[in-house]
Structure formats: C-alpha cells, structure tokens
C-alpha cells in the first residue's frame, strides 16, 4: 500500500529569491541546501537549519499566472497569501534568540510571550510570511521529543 512517508518541503512565497536567501541565511542563519535553475525563470532554492535533514524550506517565487495576480516584487501582495504561521522554529532560549534576531533587523509581530505550551515570539520575513519562534515549556518538551520535534542540543 502506498503512503506518505515524510514532510519534505515547506514552500514559502517570496518576490525576490536572492533577497530571501540573504534573509534566511544571514539573519536566521539557516543554510542553503539547493540552488538549481530548472528552466527559464524557474529556480529551485531551499534552506534549512544546520544539521536538520528534513523538512527544507523552499523559497519559491510565485508564478503570477497560477495565482491569478500580477506580482511585480510587491511584498505586500505576496505576504497577503500567508498571514498565518507558516512554520515553527524551535529554540532553547526564546528570549535570547528574540534579541539576537531583533539586533539583525528581523521584524517581530509579538515579543516572547509565556504560554502553557512554551515561550513564543512571532516574526515575519521581508514578504510578510509569518513564523513562530518557540521554546517549549518543560511539560511540552517531552511531548515534542516523542513526536520528533526536538530543540537544538
């Protein structure tokens, strides 16, 4: 029987792949995994946290004909399609990572806030894609680890 085997790619819409690559590698310190031209105007570009094999984040330039809109490097339009948390980045110290990323110019929508599941700060990339930075609470850490969602060692 055929089945889904893993979550491999998380697509994130960006208007400028080079600018997005700089943001994700320089500010978030993710590493570039793939950068391949597949054809005219079609570039496969992925990043991921160092040491993490899957999933990777695909920095995808949307095809305006597929979205039914015309995007001319208009960040506001790209971001409008992703006003939800695209994915969650785990951290051992949300407050420290918040200050580090803030000093690198990352825009936060909410500062570190304690919740029952952990301390969380929400930020966005230059295109309005929203991400969570999560330090799991001690009770939640074991649940995350049991499901393969460990934080950095």
PDB file of C-alpha atoms in Angstrom:
ATOM      1  CA  UNK A   1       0.000   0.000   0.000  1.00  0.00           C
ATOM      2  CA  UNK A   2       1.318   3.450  -0.927  1.00  0.00           C
ATOM      3  CA  UNK A   3       1.624   6.000   1.875  1.00  0.00           C
ATOM      4  CA  UNK A   4       3.018   9.403   2.688  1.00  0.00           C
ATOM      5  CA  UNK A   5       6.475   8.851   4.161  1.00  0.00           C
ATOM      6  CA  UNK A   6       7.588  12.281   5.419  1.00  0.00           C
ATOM      7  CA  UNK A   7       7.128  16.032   5.292  1.00  0.00           C
ATOM      8  CA  UNK A   8       9.930  17.062   2.964  1.00  0.00           C
ATOM      9  CA  UNK A   9       9.387  20.640   1.740  1.00  0.00           C
ATOM     10  CA  UNK A  10       7.653  23.701   3.176  1.00  0.00           C
ATOM     11  CA  UNK A  11       7.094  26.231   0.383  1.00  0.00           C
ATOM     12  CA  UNK A  12       7.368  29.911   1.321  1.00  0.00           C
ATOM     13  CA  UNK A  13       6.364  32.527  -1.266  1.00  0.00           C
ATOM     14  CA  UNK A  14       8.899  35.285  -1.863  1.00  0.00           C
ATOM     15  CA  UNK A  15       9.100  38.017  -4.522  1.00  0.00           C
ATOM     16  CA  UNK A  16      12.924  38.060  -4.768  1.00  0.00           C
ATOM     17  CA  UNK A  17      14.775  34.788  -4.221  1.00  0.00           C
ATOM     18  CA  UNK A  18      18.215  36.384  -3.835  1.00  0.00           C
ATOM     19  CA  UNK A  19      16.954  38.810  -1.177  1.00  0.00           C
ATOM     20  CA  UNK A  20      15.075  35.969   0.548  1.00  0.00           C
ATOM     21  CA  UNK A  21      18.205  33.804   0.525  1.00  0.00           C
ATOM     22  CA  UNK A  22      20.167  36.598   2.241  1.00  0.00           C
ATOM     23  CA  UNK A  23      17.432  36.995   4.892  1.00  0.00           C
ATOM     24  CA  UNK A  24      17.179  33.277   5.682  1.00  0.00           C
ATOM     25  CA  UNK A  25      20.939  32.604   5.650  1.00  0.00           C
ATOM     26  CA  UNK A  26      22.279  35.835   7.166  1.00  0.00           C
ATOM     27  CA  UNK A  27      19.589  36.827   9.644  1.00  0.00           C
ATOM     28  CA  UNK A  28      18.151  33.432  10.596  1.00  0.00           C
ATOM     29  CA  UNK A  29      21.448  31.577   9.966  1.00  0.00           C
ATOM     30  CA  UNK A  30      19.827  28.762   8.024  1.00  0.00           C
ATOM     31  CA  UNK A  31      21.996  27.032   5.463  1.00  0.00           C
ATOM     32  CA  UNK A  32      21.408  26.895   1.735  1.00  0.00           C
ATOM     33  CA  UNK A  33      20.673  23.327   0.650  1.00  0.00           C
ATOM     34  CA  UNK A  34      19.787  23.576  -3.031  1.00  0.00           C
ATOM     35  CA  UNK A  35      20.071  26.297  -5.654  1.00  0.00           C
ATOM     36  CA  UNK A  36      19.300  24.959  -9.117  1.00  0.00           C
ATOM     37  CA  UNK A  37      17.974  26.610 -12.268  1.00  0.00           C
ATOM     38  CA  UNK A  38      15.353  24.226 -13.649  1.00  0.00           C
ATOM     39  CA  UNK A  39      14.459  26.376 -16.635  1.00  0.00           C
ATOM     40  CA  UNK A  40      13.839  29.980 -17.633  1.00  0.00           C
ATOM     41  CA  UNK A  41      12.540  31.789 -14.558  1.00  0.00           C
ATOM     42  CA  UNK A  42      12.300  28.548 -12.555  1.00  0.00           C
ATOM     43  CA  UNK A  43      14.794  28.309  -9.696  1.00  0.00           C
ATOM     44  CA  UNK A  44      14.696  25.590  -7.025  1.00  0.00           C
ATOM     45  CA  UNK A  45      16.084  27.205  -3.850  1.00  0.00           C
ATOM     46  CA  UNK A  46      15.910  25.572  -0.415  1.00  0.00           C
ATOM     47  CA  UNK A  47      17.232  26.325   3.078  1.00  0.00           C
ATOM     48  CA  UNK A  48      17.071  24.551   6.442  1.00  0.00           C
ATOM     49  CA  UNK A  49      18.521  24.761   9.942  1.00  0.00           C
ATOM     50  CA  UNK A  50      22.063  23.409  10.155  1.00  0.00           C
ATOM     51  CA  UNK A  51      22.079  19.707  10.946  1.00  0.00           C
ATOM     52  CA  UNK A  52      18.386  19.195  10.137  1.00  0.00           C
ATOM     53  CA  UNK A  53      17.795  16.917   7.170  1.00  0.00           C
ATOM     54  CA  UNK A  54      14.047  17.366   6.588  1.00  0.00           C
ATOM     55  CA  UNK A  55      11.954  19.322   6.048  1.00  0.00           C
ATOM     56  CA  UNK A  56      13.573  22.021   3.950  1.00  0.00           C
ATOM     57  CA  UNK A  57      12.067  25.427   3.224  1.00  0.00           C
ATOM     58  CA  UNK A  58      11.651  26.154  -0.494  1.00  0.00           C
ATOM     59  CA  UNK A  59      11.962  29.880  -1.206  1.00  0.00           C
ATOM     60  CA  UNK A  60       9.528  29.951  -4.115  1.00  0.00           C
ATOM     61  CA  UNK A  61       8.844  32.826  -6.443  1.00  0.00           C
ATOM     62  CA  UNK A  62       5.138  32.591  -7.281  1.00  0.00           C
ATOM     63  CA  UNK A  63       4.028  32.331 -10.863  1.00  0.00           C
ATOM     64  CA  UNK A  64       1.573  35.226 -11.287  1.00  0.00           C
ATOM     65  CA  UNK A  65      -0.477  33.235 -13.818  1.00  0.00           C
ATOM     66  CA  UNK A  66      -1.045  30.491 -11.260  1.00  0.00           C
ATOM     67  CA  UNK A  67      -2.119  32.925  -8.543  1.00  0.00           C
ATOM     68  CA  UNK A  68      -4.283  34.928 -10.897  1.00  0.00           C
ATOM     69  CA  UNK A  69      -2.500  38.151  -9.892  1.00  0.00           C
ATOM     70  CA  UNK A  70       0.389  40.169 -11.211  1.00  0.00           C
ATOM     71  CA  UNK A  71       3.274  40.378  -8.724  1.00  0.00           C
ATOM     72  CA  UNK A  72       5.999  42.881  -9.545  1.00  0.00           C
ATOM     73  CA  UNK A  73       8.196  42.423  -6.469  1.00  0.00           C
ATOM     74  CA  UNK A  74       5.283  43.708  -4.394  1.00  0.00           C
ATOM     75  CA  UNK A  75       5.964  42.368  -0.914  1.00  0.00           C
ATOM     76  CA  UNK A  76       2.560  43.312   0.460  1.00  0.00           C
ATOM     77  CA  UNK A  77       0.777  41.236  -2.173  1.00  0.00           C
ATOM     78  CA  UNK A  78       2.951  38.171  -1.618  1.00  0.00           C
ATOM     79  CA  UNK A  79       2.515  38.399   2.157  1.00  0.00           C
ATOM     80  CA  UNK A  80      -1.254  38.653   1.899  1.00  0.00           C
ATOM     81  CA  UNK A  81      -1.373  34.988   0.922  1.00  0.00           C
ATOM     82  CA  UNK A  82       0.366  33.836   4.084  1.00  0.00           C
ATOM     83  CA  UNK A  83      -0.920  35.757   7.116  1.00  0.00           C
ATOM     84  CA  UNK A  84      -0.803  32.600   9.225  1.00  0.00           C
ATOM     85  CA  UNK A  85       2.166  30.960  10.899  1.00  0.00           C
ATOM     86  CA  UNK A  86       3.947  29.151   8.068  1.00  0.00           C
ATOM     87  CA  UNK A  87       6.090  27.048  10.412  1.00  0.00           C
ATOM     88  CA  UNK A  88       7.578  26.940  13.891  1.00  0.00           C
ATOM     89  CA  UNK A  89      11.290  27.212  14.645  1.00  0.00           C
ATOM     90  CA  UNK A  90      12.299  25.530  17.920  1.00  0.00           C
ATOM     91  CA  UNK A  91      14.833  27.194  20.221  1.00  0.00           C
ATOM     92  CA  UNK A  92      16.280  26.523  23.673  1.00  0.00           C
ATOM     93  CA  UNK A  93      16.021  30.189  24.701  1.00  0.00           C
ATOM     94  CA  UNK A  94      13.278  32.214  23.044  1.00  0.00           C
ATOM     95  CA  UNK A  95      14.170  35.500  24.777  1.00  0.00           C
ATOM     96  CA  UNK A  96      17.842  35.325  23.828  1.00  0.00           C
ATOM     97  CA  UNK A  97      17.071  34.310  20.232  1.00  0.00           C
ATOM     98  CA  UNK A  98      14.452  37.095  20.035  1.00  0.00           C
ATOM     99  CA  UNK A  99      17.079  39.700  20.992  1.00  0.00           C
ATOM    100  CA  UNK A 100      19.636  38.188  18.589  1.00  0.00           C
ATOM    101  CA  UNK A 101      17.227  38.242  15.661  1.00  0.00           C
ATOM    102  CA  UNK A 102      15.933  41.697  16.601  1.00  0.00           C
ATOM    103  CA  UNK A 103      19.521  43.016  16.504  1.00  0.00           C
ATOM    104  CA  UNK A 104      19.851  41.551  12.979  1.00  0.00           C
ATOM    105  CA  UNK A 105      16.826  43.529  11.824  1.00  0.00           C
ATOM    106  CA  UNK A 106      14.181  40.788  11.936  1.00  0.00           C
ATOM    107  CA  UNK A 107      10.667  42.225  12.347  1.00  0.00           C
ATOM    108  CA  UNK A 108       8.689  40.724  15.208  1.00  0.00           C
ATOM    109  CA  UNK A 109       4.911  40.824  15.383  1.00  0.00           C
ATOM    110  CA  UNK A 110       4.930  39.820  19.053  1.00  0.00           C
ATOM    111  CA  UNK A 111       7.687  39.644  21.668  1.00  0.00           C
ATOM    112  CA  UNK A 112       8.376  36.491  23.683  1.00  0.00           C
ATOM    113  CA  UNK A 113       5.179  35.561  25.484  1.00  0.00           C
ATOM    114  CA  UNK A 114       4.781  32.758  28.020  1.00  0.00           C
ATOM    115  CA  UNK A 115       2.036  30.292  27.151  1.00  0.00           C
ATOM    116  CA  UNK A 116       1.113  26.933  28.631  1.00  0.00           C
ATOM    117  CA  UNK A 117       2.956  25.187  25.761  1.00  0.00           C
ATOM    118  CA  UNK A 118       6.061  27.389  25.996  1.00  0.00           C
ATOM    119  CA  UNK A 119       7.522  30.816  25.332  1.00  0.00           C
ATOM    120  CA  UNK A 120       6.771  32.049  21.836  1.00  0.00           C
ATOM    121  CA  UNK A 121       7.661  35.070  19.716  1.00  0.00           C
ATOM    122  CA  UNK A 122       6.206  35.657  16.266  1.00  0.00           C
ATOM    123  CA  UNK A 123       8.179  37.246  13.413  1.00  0.00           C
ATOM    124  CA  UNK A 124       7.883  37.795   9.691  1.00  0.00           C
ATOM    125  CA  UNK A 125      10.197  37.696   6.708  1.00  0.00           C
ATOM    126  CA  UNK A 126      10.507  40.590   4.231  1.00  0.00           C
ATOM    127  CA  UNK A 127       7.479  39.257   2.316  1.00  0.00           C
ATOM    128  CA  UNK A 128       5.011  39.020   5.190  1.00  0.00           C
ATOM    129  CA  UNK A 129       5.402  35.259   5.774  1.00  0.00           C
ATOM    130  CA  UNK A 130       4.803  34.670   9.488  1.00  0.00           C
ATOM    131  CA  UNK A 131       6.854  32.299  11.686  1.00  0.00           C
ATOM    132  CA  UNK A 132       6.824  31.257  15.326  1.00  0.00           C
ATOM    133  CA  UNK A 133       9.965  31.027  17.450  1.00  0.00           C
ATOM    134  CA  UNK A 134       9.129  28.541  20.225  1.00  0.00           C
ATOM    135  CA  UNK A 135      10.879  27.484  23.414  1.00  0.00           C
ATOM    136  CA  UNK A 136       8.705  24.586  24.590  1.00  0.00           C
ATOM    137  CA  UNK A 137       7.669  24.536  28.235  1.00  0.00           C
ATOM    138  CA  UNK A 138       9.219  21.695  30.287  1.00  0.00           C
ATOM    139  CA  UNK A 139       5.970  19.714  30.124  1.00  0.00           C
ATOM    140  CA  UNK A 140       5.648  20.198  26.392  1.00  0.00           C
ATOM    141  CA  UNK A 141       9.293  19.326  25.621  1.00  0.00           C
ATOM    142  CA  UNK A 142       8.792  15.615  26.240  1.00  0.00           C
ATOM    143  CA  UNK A 143       5.670  15.613  24.059  1.00  0.00           C
ATOM    144  CA  UNK A 144       7.582  17.363  21.264  1.00  0.00           C
ATOM    145  CA  UNK A 145      10.536  14.989  21.536  1.00  0.00           C
ATOM    146  CA  UNK A 146       8.205  11.956  21.481  1.00  0.00           C
ATOM    147  CA  UNK A 147       6.970  13.250  18.138  1.00  0.00           C
ATOM    148  CA  UNK A 148      10.435  14.010  16.739  1.00  0.00           C
ATOM    149  CA  UNK A 149      10.290  17.766  17.378  1.00  0.00           C
ATOM    150  CA  UNK A 150      13.410  18.244  19.440  1.00  0.00           C
ATOM    151  CA  UNK A 151      15.089  21.542  20.154  1.00  0.00           C
ATOM    152  CA  UNK A 152      18.738  22.198  19.422  1.00  0.00           C
ATOM    153  CA  UNK A 153      21.184  20.387  21.664  1.00  0.00           C
TER     154      UNK A 153
END
